[in-house]
Short mmCIF file of C-alpha atoms in Angstrom, two decimals:
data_model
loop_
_atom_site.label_atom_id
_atom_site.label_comp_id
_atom_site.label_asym_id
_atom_site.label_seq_id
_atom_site.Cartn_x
_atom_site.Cartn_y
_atom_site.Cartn_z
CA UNK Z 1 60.00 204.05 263.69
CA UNK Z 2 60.68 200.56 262.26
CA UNK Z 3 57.04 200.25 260.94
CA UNK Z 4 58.02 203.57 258.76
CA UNK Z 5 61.21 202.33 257.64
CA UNK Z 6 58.67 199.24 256.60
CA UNK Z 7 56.80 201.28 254.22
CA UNK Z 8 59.76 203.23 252.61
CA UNK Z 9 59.95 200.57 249.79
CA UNK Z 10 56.59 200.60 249.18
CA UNK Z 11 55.86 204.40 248.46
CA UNK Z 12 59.57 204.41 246.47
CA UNK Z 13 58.06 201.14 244.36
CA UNK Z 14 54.13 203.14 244.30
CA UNK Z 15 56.03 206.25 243.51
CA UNK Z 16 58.61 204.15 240.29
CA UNK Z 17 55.29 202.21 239.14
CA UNK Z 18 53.10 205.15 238.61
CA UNK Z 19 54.95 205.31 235.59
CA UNK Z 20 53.97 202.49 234.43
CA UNK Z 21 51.80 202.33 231.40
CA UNK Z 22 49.93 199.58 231.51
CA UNK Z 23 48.37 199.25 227.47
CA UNK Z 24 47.77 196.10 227.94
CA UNK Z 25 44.71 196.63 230.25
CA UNK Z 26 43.45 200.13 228.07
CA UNK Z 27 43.34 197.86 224.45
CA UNK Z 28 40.73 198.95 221.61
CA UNK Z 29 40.01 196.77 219.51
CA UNK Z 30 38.69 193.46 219.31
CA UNK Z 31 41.75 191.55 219.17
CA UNK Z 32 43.66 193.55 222.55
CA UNK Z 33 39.99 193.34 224.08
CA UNK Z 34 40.15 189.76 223.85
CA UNK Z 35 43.78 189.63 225.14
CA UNK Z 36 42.80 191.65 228.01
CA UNK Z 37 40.13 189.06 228.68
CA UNK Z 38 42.43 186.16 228.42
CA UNK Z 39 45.14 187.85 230.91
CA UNK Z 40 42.36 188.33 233.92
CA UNK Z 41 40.59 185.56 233.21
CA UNK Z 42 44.41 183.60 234.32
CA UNK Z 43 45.08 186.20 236.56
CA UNK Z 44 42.20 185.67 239.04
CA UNK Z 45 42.00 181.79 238.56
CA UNK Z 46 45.42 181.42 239.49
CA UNK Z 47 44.60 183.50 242.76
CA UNK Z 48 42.82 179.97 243.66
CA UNK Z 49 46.05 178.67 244.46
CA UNK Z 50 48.28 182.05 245.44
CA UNK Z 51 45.10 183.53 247.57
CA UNK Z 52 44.83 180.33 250.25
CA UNK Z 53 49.01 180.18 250.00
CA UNK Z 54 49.16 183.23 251.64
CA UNK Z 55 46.71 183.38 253.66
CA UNK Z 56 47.94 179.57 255.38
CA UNK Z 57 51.54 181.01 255.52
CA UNK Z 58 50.51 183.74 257.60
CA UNK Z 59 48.35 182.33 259.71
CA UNK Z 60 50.57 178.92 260.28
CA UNK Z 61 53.62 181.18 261.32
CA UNK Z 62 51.39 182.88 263.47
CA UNK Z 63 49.49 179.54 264.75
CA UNK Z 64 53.18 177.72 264.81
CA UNK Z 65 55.05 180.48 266.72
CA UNK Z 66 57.23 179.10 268.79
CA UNK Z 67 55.85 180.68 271.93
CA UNK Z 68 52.75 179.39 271.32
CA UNK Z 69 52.10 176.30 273.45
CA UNK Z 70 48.80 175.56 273.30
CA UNK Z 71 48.80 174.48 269.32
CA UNK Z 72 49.16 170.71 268.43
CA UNK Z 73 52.55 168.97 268.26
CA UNK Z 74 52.88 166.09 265.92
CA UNK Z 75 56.49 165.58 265.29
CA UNK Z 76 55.45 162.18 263.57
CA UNK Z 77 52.82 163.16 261.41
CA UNK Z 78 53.97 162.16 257.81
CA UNK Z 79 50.99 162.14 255.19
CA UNK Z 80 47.45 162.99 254.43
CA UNK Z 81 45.12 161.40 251.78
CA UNK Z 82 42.45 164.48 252.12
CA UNK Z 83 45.39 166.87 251.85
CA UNK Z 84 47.16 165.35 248.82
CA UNK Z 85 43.71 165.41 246.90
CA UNK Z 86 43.67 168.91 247.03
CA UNK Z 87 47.10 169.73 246.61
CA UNK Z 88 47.04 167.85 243.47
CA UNK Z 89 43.37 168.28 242.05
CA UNK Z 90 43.14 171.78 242.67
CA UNK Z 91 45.86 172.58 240.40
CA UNK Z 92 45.69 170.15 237.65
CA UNK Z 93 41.72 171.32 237.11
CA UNK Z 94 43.42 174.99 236.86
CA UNK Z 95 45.89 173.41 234.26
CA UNK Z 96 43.16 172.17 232.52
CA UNK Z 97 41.04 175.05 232.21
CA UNK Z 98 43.42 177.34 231.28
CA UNK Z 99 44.96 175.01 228.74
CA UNK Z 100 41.09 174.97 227.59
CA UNK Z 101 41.05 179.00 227.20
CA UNK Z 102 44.05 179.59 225.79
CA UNK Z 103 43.83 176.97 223.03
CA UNK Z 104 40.20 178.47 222.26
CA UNK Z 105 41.79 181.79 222.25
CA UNK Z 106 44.97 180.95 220.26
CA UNK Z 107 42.39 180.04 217.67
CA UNK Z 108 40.39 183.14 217.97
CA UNK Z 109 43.16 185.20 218.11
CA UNK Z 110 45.04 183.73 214.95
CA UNK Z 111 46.56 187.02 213.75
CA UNK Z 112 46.62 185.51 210.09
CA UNK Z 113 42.57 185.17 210.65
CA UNK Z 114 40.55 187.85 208.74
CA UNK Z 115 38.64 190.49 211.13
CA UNK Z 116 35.30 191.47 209.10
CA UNK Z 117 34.57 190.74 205.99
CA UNK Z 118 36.35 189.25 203.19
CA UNK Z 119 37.38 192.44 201.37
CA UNK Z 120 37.13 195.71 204.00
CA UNK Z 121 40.61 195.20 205.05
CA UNK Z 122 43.14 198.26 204.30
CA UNK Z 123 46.76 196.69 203.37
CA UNK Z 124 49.70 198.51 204.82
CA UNK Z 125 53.12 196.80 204.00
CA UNK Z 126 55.29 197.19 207.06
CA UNK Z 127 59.29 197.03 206.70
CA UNK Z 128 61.59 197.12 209.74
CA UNK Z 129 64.73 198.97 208.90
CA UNK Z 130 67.76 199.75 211.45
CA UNK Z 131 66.60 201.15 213.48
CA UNK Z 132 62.88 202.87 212.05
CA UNK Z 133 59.67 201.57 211.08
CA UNK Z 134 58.77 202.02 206.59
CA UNK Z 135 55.00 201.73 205.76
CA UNK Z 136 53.79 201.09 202.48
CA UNK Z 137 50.27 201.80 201.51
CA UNK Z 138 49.87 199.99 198.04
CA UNK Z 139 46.20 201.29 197.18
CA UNK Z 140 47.03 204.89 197.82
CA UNK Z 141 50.45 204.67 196.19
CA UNK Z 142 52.72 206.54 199.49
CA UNK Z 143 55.05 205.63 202.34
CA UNK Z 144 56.08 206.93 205.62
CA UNK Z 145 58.88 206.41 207.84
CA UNK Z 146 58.24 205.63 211.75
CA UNK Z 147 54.26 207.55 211.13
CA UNK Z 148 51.42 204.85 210.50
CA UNK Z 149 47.40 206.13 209.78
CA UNK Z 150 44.31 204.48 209.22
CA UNK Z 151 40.70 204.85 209.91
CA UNK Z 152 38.55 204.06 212.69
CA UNK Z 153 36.11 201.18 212.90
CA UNK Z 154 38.34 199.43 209.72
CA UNK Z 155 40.23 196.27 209.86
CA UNK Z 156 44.03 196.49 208.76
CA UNK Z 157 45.83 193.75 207.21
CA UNK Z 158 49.39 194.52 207.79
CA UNK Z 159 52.30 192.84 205.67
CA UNK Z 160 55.29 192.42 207.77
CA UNK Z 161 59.09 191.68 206.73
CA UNK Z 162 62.53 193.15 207.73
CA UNK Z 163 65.50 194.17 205.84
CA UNK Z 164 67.69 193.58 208.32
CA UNK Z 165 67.67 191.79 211.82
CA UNK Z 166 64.68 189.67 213.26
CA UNK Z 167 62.56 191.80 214.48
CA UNK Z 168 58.88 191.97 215.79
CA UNK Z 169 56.00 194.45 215.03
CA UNK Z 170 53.98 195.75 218.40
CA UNK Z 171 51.27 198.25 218.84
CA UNK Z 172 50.12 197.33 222.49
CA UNK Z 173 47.05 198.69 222.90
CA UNK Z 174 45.68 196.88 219.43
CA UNK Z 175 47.15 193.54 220.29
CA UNK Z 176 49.20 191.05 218.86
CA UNK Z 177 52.92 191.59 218.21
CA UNK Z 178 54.19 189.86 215.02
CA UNK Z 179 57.67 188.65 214.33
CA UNK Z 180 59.39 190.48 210.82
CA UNK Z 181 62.07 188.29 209.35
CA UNK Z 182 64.20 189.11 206.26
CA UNK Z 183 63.39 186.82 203.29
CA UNK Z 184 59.67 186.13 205.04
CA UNK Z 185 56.44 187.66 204.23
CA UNK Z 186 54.33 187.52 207.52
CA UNK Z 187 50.94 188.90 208.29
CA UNK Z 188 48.81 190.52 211.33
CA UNK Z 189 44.87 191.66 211.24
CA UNK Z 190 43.95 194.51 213.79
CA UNK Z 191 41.55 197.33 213.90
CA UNK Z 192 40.62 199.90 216.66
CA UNK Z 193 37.84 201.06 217.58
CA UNK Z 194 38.63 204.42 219.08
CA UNK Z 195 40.24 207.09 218.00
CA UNK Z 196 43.50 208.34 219.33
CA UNK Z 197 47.23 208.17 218.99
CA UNK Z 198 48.95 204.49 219.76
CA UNK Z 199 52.52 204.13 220.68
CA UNK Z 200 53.96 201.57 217.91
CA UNK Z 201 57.23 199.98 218.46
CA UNK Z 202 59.89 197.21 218.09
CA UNK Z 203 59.35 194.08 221.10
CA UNK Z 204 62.55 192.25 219.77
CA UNK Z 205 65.86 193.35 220.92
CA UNK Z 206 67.80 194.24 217.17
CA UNK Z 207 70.73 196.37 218.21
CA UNK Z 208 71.66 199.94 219.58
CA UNK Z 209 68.81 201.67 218.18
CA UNK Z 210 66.16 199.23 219.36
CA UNK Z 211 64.67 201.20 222.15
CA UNK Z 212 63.84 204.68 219.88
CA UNK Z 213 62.73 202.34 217.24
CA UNK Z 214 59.02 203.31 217.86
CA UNK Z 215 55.72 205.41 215.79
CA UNK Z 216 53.17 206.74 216.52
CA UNK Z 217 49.76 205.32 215.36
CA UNK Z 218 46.97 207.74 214.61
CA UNK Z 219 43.88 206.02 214.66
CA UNK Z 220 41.35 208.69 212.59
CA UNK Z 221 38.17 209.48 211.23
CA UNK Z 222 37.87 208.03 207.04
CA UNK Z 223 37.59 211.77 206.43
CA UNK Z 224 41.03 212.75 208.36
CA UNK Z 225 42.62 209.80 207.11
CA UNK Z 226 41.95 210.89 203.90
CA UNK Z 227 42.99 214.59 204.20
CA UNK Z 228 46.32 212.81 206.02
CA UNK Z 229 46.79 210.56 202.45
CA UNK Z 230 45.99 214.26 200.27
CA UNK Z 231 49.04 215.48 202.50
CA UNK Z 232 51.49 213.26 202.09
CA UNK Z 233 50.82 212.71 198.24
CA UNK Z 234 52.29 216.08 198.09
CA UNK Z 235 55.98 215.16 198.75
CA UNK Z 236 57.73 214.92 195.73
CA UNK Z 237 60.11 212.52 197.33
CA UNK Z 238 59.88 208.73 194.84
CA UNK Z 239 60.96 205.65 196.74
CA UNK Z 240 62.69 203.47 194.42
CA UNK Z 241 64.06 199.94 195.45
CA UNK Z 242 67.39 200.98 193.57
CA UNK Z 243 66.75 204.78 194.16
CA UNK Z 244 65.92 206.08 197.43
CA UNK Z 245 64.56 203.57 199.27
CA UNK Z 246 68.59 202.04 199.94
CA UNK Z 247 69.37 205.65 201.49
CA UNK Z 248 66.40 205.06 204.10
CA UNK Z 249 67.41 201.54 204.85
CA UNK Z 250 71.11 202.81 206.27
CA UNK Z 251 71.13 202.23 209.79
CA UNK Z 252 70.08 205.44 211.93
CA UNK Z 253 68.55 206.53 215.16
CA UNK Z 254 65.89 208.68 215.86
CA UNK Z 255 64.46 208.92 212.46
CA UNK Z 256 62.10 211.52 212.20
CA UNK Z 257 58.85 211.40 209.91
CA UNK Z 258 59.47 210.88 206.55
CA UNK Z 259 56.86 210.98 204.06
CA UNK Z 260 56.99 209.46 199.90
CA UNK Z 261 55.15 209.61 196.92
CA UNK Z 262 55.12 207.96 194.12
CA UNK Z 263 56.26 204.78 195.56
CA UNK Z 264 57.42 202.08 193.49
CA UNK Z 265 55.19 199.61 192.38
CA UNK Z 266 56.00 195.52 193.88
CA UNK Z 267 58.62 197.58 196.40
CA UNK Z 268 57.71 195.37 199.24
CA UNK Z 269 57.71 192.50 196.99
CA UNK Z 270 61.10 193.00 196.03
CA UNK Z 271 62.63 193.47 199.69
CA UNK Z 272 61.61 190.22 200.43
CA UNK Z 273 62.62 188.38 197.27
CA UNK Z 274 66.37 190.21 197.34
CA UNK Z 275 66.96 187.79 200.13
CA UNK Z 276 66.20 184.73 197.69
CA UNK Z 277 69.52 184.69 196.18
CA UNK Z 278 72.06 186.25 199.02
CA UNK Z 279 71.24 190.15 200.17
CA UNK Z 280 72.93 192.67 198.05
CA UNK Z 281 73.46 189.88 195.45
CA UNK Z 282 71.29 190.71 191.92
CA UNK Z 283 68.20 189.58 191.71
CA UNK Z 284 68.20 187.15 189.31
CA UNK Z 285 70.58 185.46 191.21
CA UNK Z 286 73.69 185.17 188.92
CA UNK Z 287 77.18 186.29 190.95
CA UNK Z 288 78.37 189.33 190.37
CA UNK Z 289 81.67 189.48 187.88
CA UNK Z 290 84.97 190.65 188.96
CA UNK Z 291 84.41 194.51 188.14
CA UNK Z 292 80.77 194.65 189.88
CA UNK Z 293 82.34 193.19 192.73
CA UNK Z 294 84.70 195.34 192.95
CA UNK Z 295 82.57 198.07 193.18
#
C-alpha cells in the first residue's frame, strides 16, 4: 500500500509533463540544430559527475546502515589525497570542456552572423507592440500583425526593435531568442528547413498581455509564400507612421491577424529614430509649443 502511495507523484508529475512541449529538442534549422547539440552535449557530460553521485549515495546509505555491522568503522579518518584528485580534477576538466564548447558555439551561433550567402537573406522588420507582434516586409511592400511567412530552405534576416517595453523575440524551434529594445535596432539570422507552422512568441515578461503575445510562423513552399504575399497585397488597409500604424500600437490583447498594404516606406526606420529625441516628442527634436502641448 505504501509502495502505491510512492508512485502517486510520479504518474500525477508523468501525467502534468506530457504536456510539455519540448521545441527545444524538435528544432529545424541549422541554428536550433546546433542548440540542440550544445544542450546534450552538457547534458550527458555533466551526468559524469550526477551519474556516480547517485549511485555512491545509494549504495553508501545502504553499505552505512546502521544495522549493518560488518562494514568498516573509521571514526578518525579525516582526508584522502586519491580522493581529493578526483573530486577536484574531475570537475574542473568538465569546466573546461564545456567552457571550450560553448565559447566555440557562442561564435558559431552569433545571431548577427550571416547564414548562406551574402545576399539570399529575406528582411522582415519585426516591431513588438503591447501586447502583439508587427512584421514588416520591405521588398514586398506589406505588414502583418501577430502572422509571420517565409519560405523554406531561405535564410531570414530579421530586424528587431520595440515601441514600447523591453522585450525579446522567440521562435523555439528555429533558435535564438533576441532582445527588442525601443530606440535600438537589433538583428537575428534563422532559416528552417522544414515546413510547418512554428509557435512565435514574447520570452521577456512586458506586462498583462505578455503571455497571448504569440504568432504563428508558417514556414512554406517559395510558391505558397508567394500566393500568401498576392493575398495580403489585397488589403486596402495603408500603414502610415502618423496614420494607422499609432492605432495598432495601442495596447491590446489577443490581437487577431491583421494584414497591410501599402506600407510606408522607412516605417521601421522611423520607430526607432522617434525615440532619439523623447517618444511622442517631434522628430526633429524641437519641444513642442504651448498649444501642441496642449493637445
Amino acid at each position: 500500500m505504501k509502495s502505491l502511495k510512492a508512485l502517486i507523484p510520479l504518474v500525477v508529475s508523468a501525467l502534468v509533463l506530457s504536456g510539455c512541449n519540448a521545441a527545444l529538442m524538435d528544432p529545424s534549422g541549422p541554428v536550433g540544430k546546433e542548440q540542440k547539440s550544445l544542450i546534450l552535449s552538457s547534458f550527458w557530460i555533466m551526468q559524469i559527475v550526477v551519474i556516480p553521485v547517485i549511485i555512491m549515495t545509494l549504495v553508501f546509505a545502504w553499505r552505512y546502515r546502521r544495522n549493518n555491522r560488518k562494514a568498516t568503522y573509521s571514526p578518525n579518518w579525516a582526508h584522502s589525497n586519491r580522493i581529493e584528485a578526483v573530486v577536484w580534477a574531475v570537475p574542473a576538466v568538465i569546466i573546461l570542456f564545456l567552457g571550450i564548447i560553448t565559447w566555440q558555439t557562442s561564435h558559431s551561433l552569433d545571431p548577427h552572423k550571416p547564414l548562406g550567402n551574402k545576399g539570399e537573406a529575406m528582411e522582415i522588420q519585426a516591431i513588438s507592440l503591447d501586447w502583439k507582434w508587427m512584421f514588416i516586409y520591405p521588398e514586398q511592400g506589406i505588414a502583418t500583425v501577430n502572422e509571420l511567412y517565409f519560405p523554406v530552405d531561405r535564410p531570414v534576416h530579421f530586424n528587431v526593435t520595440s515601441e514600447t517595453v523591453m522585450n525579446s523575440f522567440f521562435i523555439p524551434r528555429l533558435g535564438s531568442q533576441i532582445y527588442a529594445m525601443a530606440g535600438m535596432d537589433n538583428d537575428l539570422f534563422l532559416e528552417a528547413d522544414k515546413q510547418g507552422v512554428y509557435i512565435g512568441k514574447s520570452a521577456h515578461y512586458s506586462g498583462k498581455g505578455f503571455s497571448q503575445m504569440s504568432f504563428k510562423t508558417h514556414v512554406t513552399s517559395q510558391e505558397e509564400f508567394d500566393n500568401w504575399v498576392n493575398k495580403v497585397r489585397q488589403t486596402d488597409r495603408e500603414l502610415a507612421y502618423t496614420g494607422s500604424y499609432q492605432d495598432v500600437a495601442k495596447p491590446s490583447v489577443n490581437t487577431p491577424v491583421e494584414y497591410f498594404h501599402p506600407v510606408e516606406s522607412g516605417l521601421y526606420e522611423r520607430v526607432i529614430t522617434s525615440f532619439q529625441s523623447g517618444h511622442g516628442q517631434p522628430e526633429n527634436g524641437q519641444q513642442p509649443t504651448g498649444a501642441e502641448a496642449a493637445e
